[in-house]
């Protein structure tokens, strides 16, 4: 169950895209150093909500957010919030691997450089530790200056995870990170997620319910912009309290 002091505290969150009411009174606590999975049919709001957690929706014209999201007690939608600092603290990995068209080394060093680190030795240490943290170092240590785009899809996604953790975030948001990968690549990412929660709070959107069952501690079921049910993953999958959750998990819809 969520810790007494949640990493994220969300209360009465509503999001509108123009006239469309996309998220409706979302409330949840997200525990630190755990994996929380969001499941639900396409278009139910789970990715939209994920992007609220680091204010990626700010880039969408006509998007309006009401309610409260607190990260370690700080209101991330307050006027005084430094959004750049927020996104450094709350990293994101997207659905499709999106490495920069540069070398493996340059991809990982990009964030630290952006934040002012120039010392080559320090950058090398960050690159190595980040690639090790993303379980990629052994595969690429002899080709750090080759193009990142030459890596396989699964390796590219782990490179994107290394790039995200290079700036030392506290939270990793993952939006269907394995949907473009083959079964082997998916298994490597799932194994990595289980390891990452020892150091980070991980929030993952997945269309794959078996994946949520395998890797998450808590699961939240979204439907039509609402959070229908949230609880320990085993309980959600074996004894859901809401009939709609049960219908979705058993394949009656979705």
PDB file of C-alpha atoms in Angstrom:
ATOM      1  CA  UNK A   1       0.000   0.000   0.000  1.00  0.00           C
ATOM      2  CA  UNK A   2       1.139   3.627  -0.467  1.00  0.00           C
ATOM      3  CA  UNK A   3       3.617   4.900   2.075  1.00  0.00           C
ATOM      4  CA  UNK A   4       2.464   7.360   4.756  1.00  0.00           C
ATOM      5  CA  UNK A   5       4.263  10.091   2.806  1.00  0.00           C
ATOM      6  CA  UNK A   6       3.483   9.654  -0.902  1.00  0.00           C
ATOM      7  CA  UNK A   7       5.866  10.812  -3.614  1.00  0.00           C
ATOM      8  CA  UNK A   8       2.901  12.228  -5.533  1.00  0.00           C
ATOM      9  CA  UNK A   9      -0.360  13.318  -3.965  1.00  0.00           C
ATOM     10  CA  UNK A  10      -3.142  14.024  -6.476  1.00  0.00           C
ATOM     11  CA  UNK A  11      -6.465  15.570  -5.489  1.00  0.00           C
ATOM     12  CA  UNK A  12      -9.508  16.633  -7.560  1.00  0.00           C
ATOM     13  CA  UNK A  13      -7.522  16.753 -10.786  1.00  0.00           C
ATOM     14  CA  UNK A  14      -9.466  17.756 -13.887  1.00  0.00           C
ATOM     15  CA  UNK A  15      -8.024  18.323 -17.336  1.00  0.00           C
ATOM     16  CA  UNK A  16      -9.728  19.876 -20.344  1.00  0.00           C
ATOM     17  CA  UNK A  17      -8.598  20.002 -23.960  1.00  0.00           C
ATOM     18  CA  UNK A  18     -10.719  22.938 -25.060  1.00  0.00           C
ATOM     19  CA  UNK A  19     -14.287  21.735 -24.500  1.00  0.00           C
ATOM     20  CA  UNK A  20     -13.277  18.098 -24.012  1.00  0.00           C
ATOM     21  CA  UNK A  21     -13.171  16.997 -20.358  1.00  0.00           C
ATOM     22  CA  UNK A  22     -10.341  14.434 -20.573  1.00  0.00           C
ATOM     23  CA  UNK A  23      -9.622  13.752 -16.866  1.00  0.00           C
ATOM     24  CA  UNK A  24     -12.356  13.831 -14.233  1.00  0.00           C
ATOM     25  CA  UNK A  25     -11.661  14.272 -10.525  1.00  0.00           C
ATOM     26  CA  UNK A  26      -8.577  12.052 -10.461  1.00  0.00           C
ATOM     27  CA  UNK A  27      -7.296  11.321  -6.963  1.00  0.00           C
ATOM     28  CA  UNK A  28      -4.420   9.058  -5.967  1.00  0.00           C
ATOM     29  CA  UNK A  29      -1.266   8.670  -3.917  1.00  0.00           C
ATOM     30  CA  UNK A  30       1.863   7.298  -5.571  1.00  0.00           C
ATOM     31  CA  UNK A  31       4.361   5.696  -3.230  1.00  0.00           C
ATOM     32  CA  UNK A  32       8.101   6.403  -3.437  1.00  0.00           C
ATOM     33  CA  UNK A  33      10.509   3.766  -4.788  1.00  0.00           C
ATOM     34  CA  UNK A  34       7.761   1.579  -6.170  1.00  0.00           C
ATOM     35  CA  UNK A  35       6.272   0.741  -9.567  1.00  0.00           C
ATOM     36  CA  UNK A  36       2.765   2.070 -10.206  1.00  0.00           C
ATOM     37  CA  UNK A  37       1.045   0.890 -13.396  1.00  0.00           C
ATOM     38  CA  UNK A  38      -1.840   2.584 -15.200  1.00  0.00           C
ATOM     39  CA  UNK A  39      -4.063   0.273 -17.239  1.00  0.00           C
ATOM     40  CA  UNK A  40      -7.224   0.827 -19.251  1.00  0.00           C
ATOM     41  CA  UNK A  41      -8.513   0.885 -22.843  1.00  0.00           C
ATOM     42  CA  UNK A  42      -7.093   3.259 -25.462  1.00  0.00           C
ATOM     43  CA  UNK A  43      -8.188   6.856 -24.974  1.00  0.00           C
ATOM     44  CA  UNK A  44      -9.104   6.406 -21.309  1.00  0.00           C
ATOM     45  CA  UNK A  45      -6.771   9.135 -20.016  1.00  0.00           C
ATOM     46  CA  UNK A  46      -3.870   7.159 -18.602  1.00  0.00           C
ATOM     47  CA  UNK A  47      -1.166   8.741 -20.818  1.00  0.00           C
ATOM     48  CA  UNK A  48      -2.780  12.166 -20.421  1.00  0.00           C
ATOM     49  CA  UNK A  49      -2.558  11.809 -16.653  1.00  0.00           C
ATOM     50  CA  UNK A  50       1.034  10.552 -16.828  1.00  0.00           C
ATOM     51  CA  UNK A  51       1.998  13.734 -18.692  1.00  0.00           C
ATOM     52  CA  UNK A  52       0.394  15.809 -15.929  1.00  0.00           C
ATOM     53  CA  UNK A  53       3.032  14.528 -13.513  1.00  0.00           C
ATOM     54  CA  UNK A  54       5.823  16.504 -15.205  1.00  0.00           C
ATOM     55  CA  UNK A  55       3.634  19.102 -16.927  1.00  0.00           C
ATOM     56  CA  UNK A  56       4.243  17.833 -20.451  1.00  0.00           C
ATOM     57  CA  UNK A  57       0.655  18.859 -21.205  1.00  0.00           C
ATOM     58  CA  UNK A  58       1.810  22.482 -20.940  1.00  0.00           C
ATOM     59  CA  UNK A  59       2.880  22.156 -24.580  1.00  0.00           C
ATOM     60  CA  UNK A  60      -0.669  21.407 -25.783  1.00  0.00           C
ATOM     61  CA  UNK A  61      -2.669  24.406 -26.951  1.00  0.00           C
ATOM     62  CA  UNK A  62      -5.990  24.775 -25.131  1.00  0.00           C
ATOM     63  CA  UNK A  63      -5.063  22.383 -22.314  1.00  0.00           C
ATOM     64  CA  UNK A  64      -6.375  23.463 -18.905  1.00  0.00           C
ATOM     65  CA  UNK A  65      -5.558  21.701 -15.623  1.00  0.00           C
ATOM     66  CA  UNK A  66      -7.467  22.204 -12.369  1.00  0.00           C
ATOM     67  CA  UNK A  67      -6.877  20.585  -9.009  1.00  0.00           C
ATOM     68  CA  UNK A  68      -3.731  19.652  -7.153  1.00  0.00           C
ATOM     69  CA  UNK A  69      -0.641  17.552  -7.779  1.00  0.00           C
ATOM     70  CA  UNK A  70       2.000  17.655  -5.076  1.00  0.00           C
ATOM     71  CA  UNK A  71       5.475  16.180  -5.482  1.00  0.00           C
ATOM     72  CA  UNK A  72       7.135  15.743  -2.088  1.00  0.00           C
ATOM     73  CA  UNK A  73       4.598  18.243  -0.771  1.00  0.00           C
ATOM     74  CA  UNK A  74       5.301  20.862  -3.469  1.00  0.00           C
ATOM     75  CA  UNK A  75       2.415  21.958  -5.709  1.00  0.00           C
ATOM     76  CA  UNK A  76       3.830  21.382  -9.205  1.00  0.00           C
ATOM     77  CA  UNK A  77       1.167  23.617 -10.812  1.00  0.00           C
ATOM     78  CA  UNK A  78       1.905  26.591  -8.549  1.00  0.00           C
ATOM     79  CA  UNK A  79       2.917  29.783 -10.367  1.00  0.00           C
ATOM     80  CA  UNK A  80       6.288  29.685  -8.588  1.00  0.00           C
ATOM     81  CA  UNK A  81       7.192  26.192  -9.829  1.00  0.00           C
ATOM     82  CA  UNK A  82      10.376  25.939 -11.909  1.00  0.00           C
ATOM     83  CA  UNK A  83       9.151  23.629 -14.683  1.00  0.00           C
ATOM     84  CA  UNK A  84      12.674  22.903 -15.961  1.00  0.00           C
ATOM     85  CA  UNK A  85      13.722  21.783 -12.479  1.00  0.00           C
ATOM     86  CA  UNK A  86      10.533  19.721 -12.233  1.00  0.00           C
ATOM     87  CA  UNK A  87      11.297  17.867 -15.455  1.00  0.00           C
ATOM     88  CA  UNK A  88      14.828  17.207 -14.265  1.00  0.00           C
ATOM     89  CA  UNK A  89      13.368  15.621 -11.146  1.00  0.00           C
ATOM     90  CA  UNK A  90      10.668  13.745 -13.084  1.00  0.00           C
ATOM     91  CA  UNK A  91      12.198  12.098 -16.159  1.00  0.00           C
ATOM     92  CA  UNK A  92      10.229  10.532 -18.999  1.00  0.00           C
ATOM     93  CA  UNK A  93      10.650   7.610 -21.395  1.00  0.00           C
ATOM     94  CA  UNK A  94       8.322   7.543 -24.386  1.00  0.00           C
ATOM     95  CA  UNK A  95       6.481   4.855 -26.295  1.00  0.00           C
ATOM     96  CA  UNK A  96       8.952   4.650 -29.159  1.00  0.00           C
ATOM     97  CA  UNK A  97      12.708   4.870 -28.621  1.00  0.00           C
ATOM     98  CA  UNK A  98      13.810   8.378 -29.583  1.00  0.00           C
ATOM     99  CA  UNK A  99      17.606   8.610 -29.350  1.00  0.00           C
ATOM    100  CA  UNK A 100      19.229  11.708 -30.786  1.00  0.00           C
ATOM    101  CA  UNK A 101      20.991  11.258 -34.164  1.00  0.00           C
ATOM    102  CA  UNK A 102      24.404  11.360 -32.506  1.00  0.00           C
ATOM    103  CA  UNK A 103      26.692   8.935 -30.692  1.00  0.00           C
ATOM    104  CA  UNK A 104      25.726   6.770 -27.735  1.00  0.00           C
ATOM    105  CA  UNK A 105      28.042   8.854 -25.545  1.00  0.00           C
ATOM    106  CA  UNK A 106      26.569  12.163 -26.711  1.00  0.00           C
ATOM    107  CA  UNK A 107      23.022  10.933 -26.044  1.00  0.00           C
ATOM    108  CA  UNK A 108      23.749  10.199 -22.391  1.00  0.00           C
ATOM    109  CA  UNK A 109      25.961  13.242 -21.813  1.00  0.00           C
ATOM    110  CA  UNK A 110      23.394  15.636 -23.309  1.00  0.00           C
ATOM    111  CA  UNK A 111      21.354  16.231 -20.143  1.00  0.00           C
ATOM    112  CA  UNK A 112      24.283  16.724 -17.750  1.00  0.00           C
ATOM    113  CA  UNK A 113      25.864  19.125 -20.260  1.00  0.00           C
ATOM    114  CA  UNK A 114      22.610  21.037 -20.499  1.00  0.00           C
ATOM    115  CA  UNK A 115      22.738  21.455 -16.726  1.00  0.00           C
ATOM    116  CA  UNK A 116      26.247  22.886 -16.842  1.00  0.00           C
ATOM    117  CA  UNK A 117      28.593  19.917 -16.412  1.00  0.00           C
ATOM    118  CA  UNK A 118      31.591  20.404 -18.707  1.00  0.00           C
ATOM    119  CA  UNK A 119      34.371  18.305 -17.099  1.00  0.00           C
ATOM    120  CA  UNK A 120      35.082  15.422 -19.488  1.00  0.00           C
ATOM    121  CA  UNK A 121      36.073  13.038 -16.694  1.00  0.00           C
ATOM    122  CA  UNK A 122      32.873  13.738 -14.762  1.00  0.00           C
ATOM    123  CA  UNK A 123      30.801  13.337 -17.923  1.00  0.00           C
ATOM    124  CA  UNK A 124      32.507  10.011 -18.673  1.00  0.00           C
ATOM    125  CA  UNK A 125      31.655   8.785 -15.163  1.00  0.00           C
ATOM    126  CA  UNK A 126      28.027   9.853 -15.597  1.00  0.00           C
ATOM    127  CA  UNK A 127      27.781   8.142 -19.001  1.00  0.00           C
ATOM    128  CA  UNK A 128      29.219   4.903 -17.644  1.00  0.00           C
ATOM    129  CA  UNK A 129      27.096   4.837 -14.482  1.00  0.00           C
ATOM    130  CA  UNK A 130      23.933   5.726 -16.420  1.00  0.00           C
ATOM    131  CA  UNK A 131      24.514   3.008 -19.025  1.00  0.00           C
ATOM    132  CA  UNK A 132      25.178   0.527 -16.219  1.00  0.00           C
ATOM    133  CA  UNK A 133      21.982   1.687 -14.503  1.00  0.00           C
ATOM    134  CA  UNK A 134      20.090   1.015 -17.731  1.00  0.00           C
ATOM    135  CA  UNK A 135      21.712  -2.437 -18.125  1.00  0.00           C
ATOM    136  CA  UNK A 136      23.369  -1.395 -21.398  1.00  0.00           C
ATOM    137  CA  UNK A 137      27.033  -0.819 -20.508  1.00  0.00           C
ATOM    138  CA  UNK A 138      28.246  -4.359 -21.221  1.00  0.00           C
ATOM    139  CA  UNK A 139      26.785  -4.207 -24.728  1.00  0.00           C
ATOM    140  CA  UNK A 140      28.054  -0.779 -25.771  1.00  0.00           C
ATOM    141  CA  UNK A 141      31.202  -0.004 -23.745  1.00  0.00           C
ATOM    142  CA  UNK A 142      33.439  -0.580 -26.789  1.00  0.00           C
ATOM    143  CA  UNK A 143      31.327   1.506 -29.191  1.00  0.00           C
ATOM    144  CA  UNK A 144      30.353   4.605 -27.225  1.00  0.00           C
ATOM    145  CA  UNK A 145      31.188   6.890 -30.153  1.00  0.00           C
ATOM    146  CA  UNK A 146      29.154   4.996 -32.755  1.00  0.00           C
ATOM    147  CA  UNK A 147      25.692   6.226 -33.817  1.00  0.00           C
ATOM    148  CA  UNK A 148      22.919   5.532 -31.324  1.00  0.00           C
ATOM    149  CA  UNK A 149      20.555   4.867 -34.218  1.00  0.00           C
ATOM    150  CA  UNK A 150      22.603   1.768 -35.104  1.00  0.00           C
ATOM    151  CA  UNK A 151      21.422   0.048 -31.911  1.00  0.00           C
ATOM    152  CA  UNK A 152      18.495  -2.379 -31.888  1.00  0.00           C
ATOM    153  CA  UNK A 153      15.081  -1.104 -30.800  1.00  0.00           C
ATOM    154  CA  UNK A 154      15.407  -2.597 -27.338  1.00  0.00           C
ATOM    155  CA  UNK A 155      18.904  -1.181 -26.912  1.00  0.00           C
ATOM    156  CA  UNK A 156      17.691   2.228 -28.077  1.00  0.00           C
ATOM    157  CA  UNK A 157      14.959   2.180 -25.437  1.00  0.00           C
ATOM    158  CA  UNK A 158      17.471   1.291 -22.714  1.00  0.00           C
ATOM    159  CA  UNK A 159      19.662   4.125 -24.040  1.00  0.00           C
ATOM    160  CA  UNK A 160      16.698   6.488 -23.605  1.00  0.00           C
ATOM    161  CA  UNK A 161      16.370   5.249 -20.017  1.00  0.00           C
ATOM    162  CA  UNK A 162      20.113   5.884 -19.492  1.00  0.00           C
ATOM    163  CA  UNK A 163      19.641   9.389 -20.925  1.00  0.00           C
ATOM    164  CA  UNK A 164      16.753   9.992 -18.511  1.00  0.00           C
ATOM    165  CA  UNK A 165      18.636   8.836 -15.398  1.00  0.00           C
ATOM    166  CA  UNK A 166      21.841  10.715 -16.325  1.00  0.00           C
ATOM    167  CA  UNK A 167      20.427  13.911 -14.782  1.00  0.00           C
ATOM    168  CA  UNK A 168      19.673  12.060 -11.515  1.00  0.00           C
ATOM    169  CA  UNK A 169      15.874  12.263 -11.421  1.00  0.00           C
ATOM    170  CA  UNK A 170      13.791  10.952  -8.548  1.00  0.00           C
ATOM    171  CA  UNK A 171      10.883   9.764 -10.698  1.00  0.00           C
ATOM    172  CA  UNK A 172      10.756   7.931 -14.041  1.00  0.00           C
ATOM    173  CA  UNK A 173       7.580   8.168 -16.089  1.00  0.00           C
ATOM    174  CA  UNK A 174       7.253   5.489 -18.791  1.00  0.00           C
ATOM    175  CA  UNK A 175       4.574   5.728 -21.469  1.00  0.00           C
ATOM    176  CA  UNK A 176       4.122   2.214 -22.921  1.00  0.00           C
ATOM    177  CA  UNK A 177       7.923   1.774 -23.124  1.00  0.00           C
ATOM    178  CA  UNK A 178       7.791  -1.735 -24.612  1.00  0.00           C
ATOM    179  CA  UNK A 179       4.959  -1.404 -27.135  1.00  0.00           C
ATOM    180  CA  UNK A 180       7.399  -1.084 -30.064  1.00  0.00           C
ATOM    181  CA  UNK A 181       9.724  -3.884 -28.888  1.00  0.00           C
ATOM    182  CA  UNK A 182       9.966  -7.603 -29.555  1.00  0.00           C
ATOM    183  CA  UNK A 183       9.473 -10.115 -26.693  1.00  0.00           C
ATOM    184  CA  UNK A 184      13.188 -10.238 -25.861  1.00  0.00           C
ATOM    185  CA  UNK A 185      13.479  -6.448 -25.717  1.00  0.00           C
ATOM    186  CA  UNK A 186      10.301  -6.298 -23.640  1.00  0.00           C
ATOM    187  CA  UNK A 187      11.673  -8.810 -21.139  1.00  0.00           C
ATOM    188  CA  UNK A 188      14.894  -6.805 -20.741  1.00  0.00           C
ATOM    189  CA  UNK A 189      12.965  -3.576 -20.069  1.00  0.00           C
ATOM    190  CA  UNK A 190      10.679  -5.327 -17.562  1.00  0.00           C
ATOM    191  CA  UNK A 191      13.682  -6.729 -15.725  1.00  0.00           C
ATOM    192  CA  UNK A 192      15.233  -3.269 -15.711  1.00  0.00           C
ATOM    193  CA  UNK A 193      12.062  -1.656 -14.309  1.00  0.00           C
ATOM    194  CA  UNK A 194      12.135  -4.061 -11.372  1.00  0.00           C
ATOM    195  CA  UNK A 195      15.728  -2.996 -10.674  1.00  0.00           C
ATOM    196  CA  UNK A 196      15.056   0.734 -11.141  1.00  0.00           C
ATOM    197  CA  UNK A 197      12.473   0.900  -8.377  1.00  0.00           C
ATOM    198  CA  UNK A 198      15.248   0.415  -5.830  1.00  0.00           C
ATOM    199  CA  UNK A 199      16.443   3.932  -6.726  1.00  0.00           C
ATOM    200  CA  UNK A 200      13.494   5.659  -8.391  1.00  0.00           C
ATOM    201  CA  UNK A 201       9.745   6.031  -8.209  1.00  0.00           C
ATOM    202  CA  UNK A 202       8.515   4.448 -11.460  1.00  0.00           C
ATOM    203  CA  UNK A 203       5.118   5.194 -13.021  1.00  0.00           C
ATOM    204  CA  UNK A 204       4.308   3.196 -16.138  1.00  0.00           C
ATOM    205  CA  UNK A 205       1.440   3.261 -18.615  1.00  0.00           C
ATOM    206  CA  UNK A 206       0.938  -0.121 -20.250  1.00  0.00           C
ATOM    207  CA  UNK A 207      -1.627  -1.626 -22.600  1.00  0.00           C
ATOM    208  CA  UNK A 208      -0.364  -5.055 -21.535  1.00  0.00           C
ATOM    209  CA  UNK A 209      -2.150  -6.255 -18.408  1.00  0.00           C
ATOM    210  CA  UNK A 210       0.212  -9.202 -17.979  1.00  0.00           C
ATOM    211  CA  UNK A 211       3.072  -6.722 -17.920  1.00  0.00           C
ATOM    212  CA  UNK A 212       1.365  -4.662 -15.206  1.00  0.00           C
ATOM    213  CA  UNK A 213       0.829  -7.844 -13.191  1.00  0.00           C
ATOM    214  CA  UNK A 214       4.499  -8.845 -13.572  1.00  0.00           C
ATOM    215  CA  UNK A 215       6.279  -5.620 -12.712  1.00  0.00           C
ATOM    216  CA  UNK A 216       4.074  -3.273 -10.678  1.00  0.00           C
ATOM    217  CA  UNK A 217       3.390  -2.908  -6.962  1.00  0.00           C
ATOM    218  CA  UNK A 218       0.249  -0.810  -7.412  1.00  0.00           C
ATOM    219  CA  UNK A 219      -2.180  -0.704 -10.331  1.00  0.00           C
ATOM    220  CA  UNK A 220      -4.734   1.947 -11.256  1.00  0.00           C
ATOM    221  CA  UNK A 221      -7.536   1.249 -13.748  1.00  0.00           C
ATOM    222  CA  UNK A 222      -8.614   4.217 -15.880  1.00  0.00           C
ATOM    223  CA  UNK A 223     -11.874   4.373 -17.820  1.00  0.00           C
ATOM    224  CA  UNK A 224     -13.242   7.366 -19.760  1.00  0.00           C
ATOM    225  CA  UNK A 225     -11.047   9.844 -17.913  1.00  0.00           C
ATOM    226  CA  UNK A 226     -11.800   8.498 -14.444  1.00  0.00           C
ATOM    227  CA  UNK A 227      -9.813   6.384 -12.013  1.00  0.00           C
ATOM    228  CA  UNK A 228     -12.164   3.490 -11.368  1.00  0.00           C
ATOM    229  CA  UNK A 229     -10.030   1.538  -8.943  1.00  0.00           C
ATOM    230  CA  UNK A 230      -6.500   1.569  -7.520  1.00  0.00           C
ATOM    231  CA  UNK A 231      -4.814  -0.855  -5.172  1.00  0.00           C
ATOM    232  CA  UNK A 232      -2.045  -3.421  -4.723  1.00  0.00           C
ATOM    233  CA  UNK A 233      -1.534  -5.115  -8.078  1.00  0.00           C
ATOM    234  CA  UNK A 234      -2.266  -8.621  -6.841  1.00  0.00           C
ATOM    235  CA  UNK A 235      -5.580  -7.504  -5.371  1.00  0.00           C
ATOM    236  CA  UNK A 236      -6.591  -5.593  -8.513  1.00  0.00           C
ATOM    237  CA  UNK A 237      -5.972  -8.671 -10.659  1.00  0.00           C
ATOM    238  CA  UNK A 238      -7.376 -11.332  -8.326  1.00  0.00           C
ATOM    239  CA  UNK A 239     -10.186  -9.624  -6.416  1.00  0.00           C
ATOM    240  CA  UNK A 240     -11.138  -6.244  -7.918  1.00  0.00           C
ATOM    241  CA  UNK A 241     -13.809  -4.337  -6.027  1.00  0.00           C
ATOM    242  CA  UNK A 242     -15.458  -2.717  -9.055  1.00  0.00           C
ATOM    243  CA  UNK A 243     -17.304  -4.752 -11.678  1.00  0.00           C
ATOM    244  CA  UNK A 244     -15.892  -2.566 -14.464  1.00  0.00           C
ATOM    245  CA  UNK A 245     -12.348  -3.436 -13.388  1.00  0.00           C
ATOM    246  CA  UNK A 246     -13.200  -7.120 -13.383  1.00  0.00           C
ATOM    247  CA  UNK A 247     -14.842  -6.851 -16.827  1.00  0.00           C
ATOM    248  CA  UNK A 248     -11.749  -5.178 -18.276  1.00  0.00           C
ATOM    249  CA  UNK A 249      -9.246  -7.581 -16.704  1.00  0.00           C
ATOM    250  CA  UNK A 250     -11.213 -10.618 -17.838  1.00  0.00           C
ATOM    251  CA  UNK A 251     -11.478  -9.288 -21.394  1.00  0.00           C
ATOM    252  CA  UNK A 252     -15.195  -8.506 -21.520  1.00  0.00           C
ATOM    253  CA  UNK A 253     -14.308  -5.132 -23.054  1.00  0.00           C
ATOM    254  CA  UNK A 254     -11.314  -3.002 -23.953  1.00  0.00           C
TER     255      UNK A 254
END
